[in-house]
GROMACS .gro file of N, CA and C in nm:
model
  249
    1UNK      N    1  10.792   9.310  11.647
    1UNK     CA    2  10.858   9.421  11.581
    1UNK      C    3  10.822   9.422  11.434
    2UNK      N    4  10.838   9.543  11.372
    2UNK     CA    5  10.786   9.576  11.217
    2UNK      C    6  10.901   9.596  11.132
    3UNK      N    7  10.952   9.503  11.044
    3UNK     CA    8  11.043   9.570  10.917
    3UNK      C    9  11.053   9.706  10.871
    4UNK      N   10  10.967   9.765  10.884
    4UNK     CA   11  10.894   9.919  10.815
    4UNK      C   12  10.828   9.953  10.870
    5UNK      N   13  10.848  10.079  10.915
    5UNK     CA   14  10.771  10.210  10.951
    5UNK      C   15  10.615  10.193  10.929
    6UNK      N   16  10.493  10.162  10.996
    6UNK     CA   17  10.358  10.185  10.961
    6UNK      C   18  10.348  10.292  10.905
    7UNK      N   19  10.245  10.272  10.812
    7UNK     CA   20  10.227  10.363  10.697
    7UNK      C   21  10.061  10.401  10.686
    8UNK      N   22   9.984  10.494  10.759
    8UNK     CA   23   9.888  10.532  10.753
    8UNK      C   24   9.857  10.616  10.613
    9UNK      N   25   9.722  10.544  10.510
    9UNK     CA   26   9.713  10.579  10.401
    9UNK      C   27   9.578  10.628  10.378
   10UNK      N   28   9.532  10.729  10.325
   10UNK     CA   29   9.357  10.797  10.258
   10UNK      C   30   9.418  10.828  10.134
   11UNK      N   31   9.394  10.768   9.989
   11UNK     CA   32   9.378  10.786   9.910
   11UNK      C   33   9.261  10.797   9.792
   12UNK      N   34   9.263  10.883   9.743
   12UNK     CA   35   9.102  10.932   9.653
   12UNK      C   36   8.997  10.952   9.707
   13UNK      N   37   8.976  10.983   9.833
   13UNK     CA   38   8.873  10.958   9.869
   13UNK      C   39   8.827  11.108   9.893
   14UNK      N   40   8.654  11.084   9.830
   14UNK     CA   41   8.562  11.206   9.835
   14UNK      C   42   8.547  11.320   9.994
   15UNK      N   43   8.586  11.412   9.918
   15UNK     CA   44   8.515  11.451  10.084
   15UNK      C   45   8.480  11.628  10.011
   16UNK      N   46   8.420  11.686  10.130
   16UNK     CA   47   8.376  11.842  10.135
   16UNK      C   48   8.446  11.891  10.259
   17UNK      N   49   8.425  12.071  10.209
   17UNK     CA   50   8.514  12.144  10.288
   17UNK      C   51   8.365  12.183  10.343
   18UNK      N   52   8.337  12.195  10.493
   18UNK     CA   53   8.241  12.274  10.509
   18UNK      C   54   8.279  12.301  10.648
   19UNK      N   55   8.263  12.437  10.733
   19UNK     CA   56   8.278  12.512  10.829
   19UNK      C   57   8.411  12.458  10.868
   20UNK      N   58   8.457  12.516  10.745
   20UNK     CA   59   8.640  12.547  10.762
   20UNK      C   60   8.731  12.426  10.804
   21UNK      N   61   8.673  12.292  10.810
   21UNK     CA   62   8.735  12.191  10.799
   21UNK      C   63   8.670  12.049  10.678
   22UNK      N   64   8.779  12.000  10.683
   22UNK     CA   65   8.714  11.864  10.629
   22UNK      C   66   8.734  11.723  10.703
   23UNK      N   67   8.617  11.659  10.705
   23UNK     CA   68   8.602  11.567  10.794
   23UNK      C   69   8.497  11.461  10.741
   24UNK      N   70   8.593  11.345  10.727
   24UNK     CA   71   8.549  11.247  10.672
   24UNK      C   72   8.527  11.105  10.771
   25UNK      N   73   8.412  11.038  10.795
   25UNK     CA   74   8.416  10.937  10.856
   25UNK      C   75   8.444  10.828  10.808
   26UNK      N   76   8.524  10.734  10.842
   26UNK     CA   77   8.616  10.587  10.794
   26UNK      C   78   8.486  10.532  10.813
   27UNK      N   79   8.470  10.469  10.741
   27UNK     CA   80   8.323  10.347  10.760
   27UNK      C   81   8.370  10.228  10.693
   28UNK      N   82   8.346  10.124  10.691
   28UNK     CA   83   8.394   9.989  10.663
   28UNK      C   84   8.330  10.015  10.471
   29UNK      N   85   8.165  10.081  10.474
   29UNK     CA   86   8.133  10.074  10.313
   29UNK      C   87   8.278  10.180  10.260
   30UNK      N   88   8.326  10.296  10.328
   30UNK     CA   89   8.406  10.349  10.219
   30UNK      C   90   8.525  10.272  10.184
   31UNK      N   91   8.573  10.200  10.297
   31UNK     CA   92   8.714  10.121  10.303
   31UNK      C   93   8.683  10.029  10.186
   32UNK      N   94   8.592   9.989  10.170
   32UNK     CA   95   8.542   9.846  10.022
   32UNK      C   96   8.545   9.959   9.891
   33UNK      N   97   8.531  10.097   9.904
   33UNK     CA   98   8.528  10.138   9.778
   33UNK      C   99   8.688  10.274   9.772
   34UNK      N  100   8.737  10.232   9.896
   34UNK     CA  101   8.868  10.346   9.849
   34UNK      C  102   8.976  10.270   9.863
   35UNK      N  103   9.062  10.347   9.856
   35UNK     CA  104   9.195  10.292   9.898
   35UNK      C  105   9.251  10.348  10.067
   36UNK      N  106   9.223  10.283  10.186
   36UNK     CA  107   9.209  10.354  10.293
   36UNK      C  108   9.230  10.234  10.387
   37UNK      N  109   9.428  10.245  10.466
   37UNK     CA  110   9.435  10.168  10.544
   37UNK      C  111   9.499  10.179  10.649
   38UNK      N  112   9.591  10.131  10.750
   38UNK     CA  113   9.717  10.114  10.811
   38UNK      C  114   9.824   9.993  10.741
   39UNK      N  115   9.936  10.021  10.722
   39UNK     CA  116   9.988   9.920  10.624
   39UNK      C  117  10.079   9.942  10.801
   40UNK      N  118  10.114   9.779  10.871
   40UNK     CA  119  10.214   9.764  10.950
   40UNK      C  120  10.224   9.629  10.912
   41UNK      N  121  10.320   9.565  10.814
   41UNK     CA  122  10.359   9.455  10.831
   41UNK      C  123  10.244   9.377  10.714
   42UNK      N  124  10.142   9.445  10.693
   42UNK     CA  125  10.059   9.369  10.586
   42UNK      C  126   9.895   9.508  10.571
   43UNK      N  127   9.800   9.506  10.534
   43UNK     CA  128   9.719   9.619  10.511
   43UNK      C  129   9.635   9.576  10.625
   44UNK      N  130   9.578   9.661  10.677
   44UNK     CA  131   9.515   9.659  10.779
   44UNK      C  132   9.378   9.744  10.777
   45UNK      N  133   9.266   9.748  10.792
   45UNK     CA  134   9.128   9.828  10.745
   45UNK      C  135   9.147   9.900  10.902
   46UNK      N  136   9.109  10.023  10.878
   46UNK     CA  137   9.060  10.095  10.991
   46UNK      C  138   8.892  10.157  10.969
   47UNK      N  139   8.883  10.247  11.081
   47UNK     CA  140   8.740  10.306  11.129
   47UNK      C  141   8.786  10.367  11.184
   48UNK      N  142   8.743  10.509  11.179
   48UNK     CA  143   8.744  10.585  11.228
   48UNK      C  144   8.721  10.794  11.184
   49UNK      N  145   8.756  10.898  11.209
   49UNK     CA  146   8.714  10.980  11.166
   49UNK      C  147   8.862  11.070  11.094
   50UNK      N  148   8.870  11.096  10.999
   50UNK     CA  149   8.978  11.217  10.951
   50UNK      C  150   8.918  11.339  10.917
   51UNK      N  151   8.979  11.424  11.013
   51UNK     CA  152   8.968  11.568  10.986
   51UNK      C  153   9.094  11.660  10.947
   52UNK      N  154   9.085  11.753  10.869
   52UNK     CA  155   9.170  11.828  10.840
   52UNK      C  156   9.113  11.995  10.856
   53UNK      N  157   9.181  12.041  10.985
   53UNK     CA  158   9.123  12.214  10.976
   53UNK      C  159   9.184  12.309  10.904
   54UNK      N  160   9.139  12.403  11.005
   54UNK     CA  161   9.176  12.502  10.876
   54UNK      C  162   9.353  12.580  10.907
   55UNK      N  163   9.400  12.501  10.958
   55UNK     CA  164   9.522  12.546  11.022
   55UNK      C  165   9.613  12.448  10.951
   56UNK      N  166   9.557  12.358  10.894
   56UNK     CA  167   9.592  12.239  10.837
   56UNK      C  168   9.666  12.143  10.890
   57UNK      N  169   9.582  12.088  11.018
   57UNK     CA  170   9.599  11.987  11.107
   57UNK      C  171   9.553  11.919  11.072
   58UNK      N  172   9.591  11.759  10.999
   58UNK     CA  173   9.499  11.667  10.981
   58UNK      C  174   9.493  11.541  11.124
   59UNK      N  175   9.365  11.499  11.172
   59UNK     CA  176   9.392  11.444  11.283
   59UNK      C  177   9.340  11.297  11.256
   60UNK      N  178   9.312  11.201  11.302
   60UNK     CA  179   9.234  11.068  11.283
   60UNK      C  180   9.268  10.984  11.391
   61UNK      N  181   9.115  10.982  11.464
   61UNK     CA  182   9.100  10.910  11.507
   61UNK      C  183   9.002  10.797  11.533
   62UNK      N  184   9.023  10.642  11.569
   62UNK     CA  185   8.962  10.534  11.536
   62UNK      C  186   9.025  10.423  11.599
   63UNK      N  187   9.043  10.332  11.466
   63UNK     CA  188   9.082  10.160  11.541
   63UNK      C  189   9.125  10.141  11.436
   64UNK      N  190   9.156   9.983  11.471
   64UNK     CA  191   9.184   9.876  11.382
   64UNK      C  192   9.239   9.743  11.457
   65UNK      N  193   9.242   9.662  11.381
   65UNK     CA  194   9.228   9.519  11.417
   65UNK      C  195   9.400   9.436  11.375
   66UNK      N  196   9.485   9.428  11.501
   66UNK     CA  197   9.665   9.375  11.457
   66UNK      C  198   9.628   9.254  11.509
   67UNK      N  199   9.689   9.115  11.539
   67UNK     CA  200   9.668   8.993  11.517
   67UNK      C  201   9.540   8.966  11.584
   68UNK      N  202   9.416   9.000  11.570
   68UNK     CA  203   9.284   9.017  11.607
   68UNK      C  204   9.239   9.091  11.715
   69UNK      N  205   9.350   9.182  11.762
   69UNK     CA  206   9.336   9.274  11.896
   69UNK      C  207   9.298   9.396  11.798
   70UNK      N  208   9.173   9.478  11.894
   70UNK     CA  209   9.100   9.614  11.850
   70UNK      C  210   9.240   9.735  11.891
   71UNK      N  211   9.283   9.765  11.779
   71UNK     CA  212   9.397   9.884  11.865
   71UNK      C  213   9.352  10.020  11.831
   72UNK      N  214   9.381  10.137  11.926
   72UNK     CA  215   9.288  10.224  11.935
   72UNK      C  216   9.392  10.316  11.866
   73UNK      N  217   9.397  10.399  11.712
   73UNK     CA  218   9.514  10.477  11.686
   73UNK      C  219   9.419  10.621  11.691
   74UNK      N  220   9.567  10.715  11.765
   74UNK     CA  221   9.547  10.867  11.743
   74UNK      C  222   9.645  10.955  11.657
   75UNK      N  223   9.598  10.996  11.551
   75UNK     CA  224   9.745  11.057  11.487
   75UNK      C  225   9.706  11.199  11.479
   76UNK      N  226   9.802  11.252  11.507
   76UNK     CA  227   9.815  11.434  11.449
   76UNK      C  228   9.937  11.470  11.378
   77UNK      N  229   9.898  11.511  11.292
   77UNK     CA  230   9.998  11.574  11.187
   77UNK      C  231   9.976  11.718  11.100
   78UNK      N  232  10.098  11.835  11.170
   78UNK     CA  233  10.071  11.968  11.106
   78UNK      C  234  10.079  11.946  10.959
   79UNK      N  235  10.030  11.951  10.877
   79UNK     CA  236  10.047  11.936  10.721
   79UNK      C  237  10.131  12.019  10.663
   80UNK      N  238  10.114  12.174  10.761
   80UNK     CA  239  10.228  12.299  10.689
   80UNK      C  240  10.397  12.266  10.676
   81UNK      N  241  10.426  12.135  10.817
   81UNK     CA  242  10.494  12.131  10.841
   81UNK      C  243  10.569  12.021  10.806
   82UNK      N  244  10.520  11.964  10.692
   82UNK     CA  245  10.534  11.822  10.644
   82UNK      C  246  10.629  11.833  10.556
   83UNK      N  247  10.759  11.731  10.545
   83UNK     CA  248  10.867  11.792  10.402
   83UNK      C  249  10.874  11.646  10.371
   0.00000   0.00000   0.00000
């Protein structure tokens, strides 16, 4: 069990708008130069892809690594709908 809520984080990180979404691939070189993790219980590096359309769905999906098990995360989140 987790003290706190996992906390999926993309901060500063570069991206472009092109054919009405943006979509950025998690790569291990950007994770060494952004701030880009899963925080459950301690920071956690992921891989994987974030997109945001034009409806402003941001989605991501990928992995990451909890006491050395590969866990496979899917998140969707309406952004319009975010308070």
């Amino acid at each position: 069990f987790a003290l706190y809520p996992p906390k999926l984080y993309f901060n500063c990180i570069p991206f472009k708008y092109e054919n009405e979404k943006i979509e950025i691939i998690i790569t291990q070189e950007l994770i060494d130069n952004y701030d880009v993790a899963l925080y459950l219980m301690r920071h956690n590096d992921i891989e994987g892809t974030l997109t945001i359309d034009s409806n402003d769905v941001l989605t991501f999906v990928g992995f990451t690594f909890i006491s050395g098990k590969k866990i496979t995360l899917e998140v969707e989140v309406n952004l319009k709908n975010k308070k």
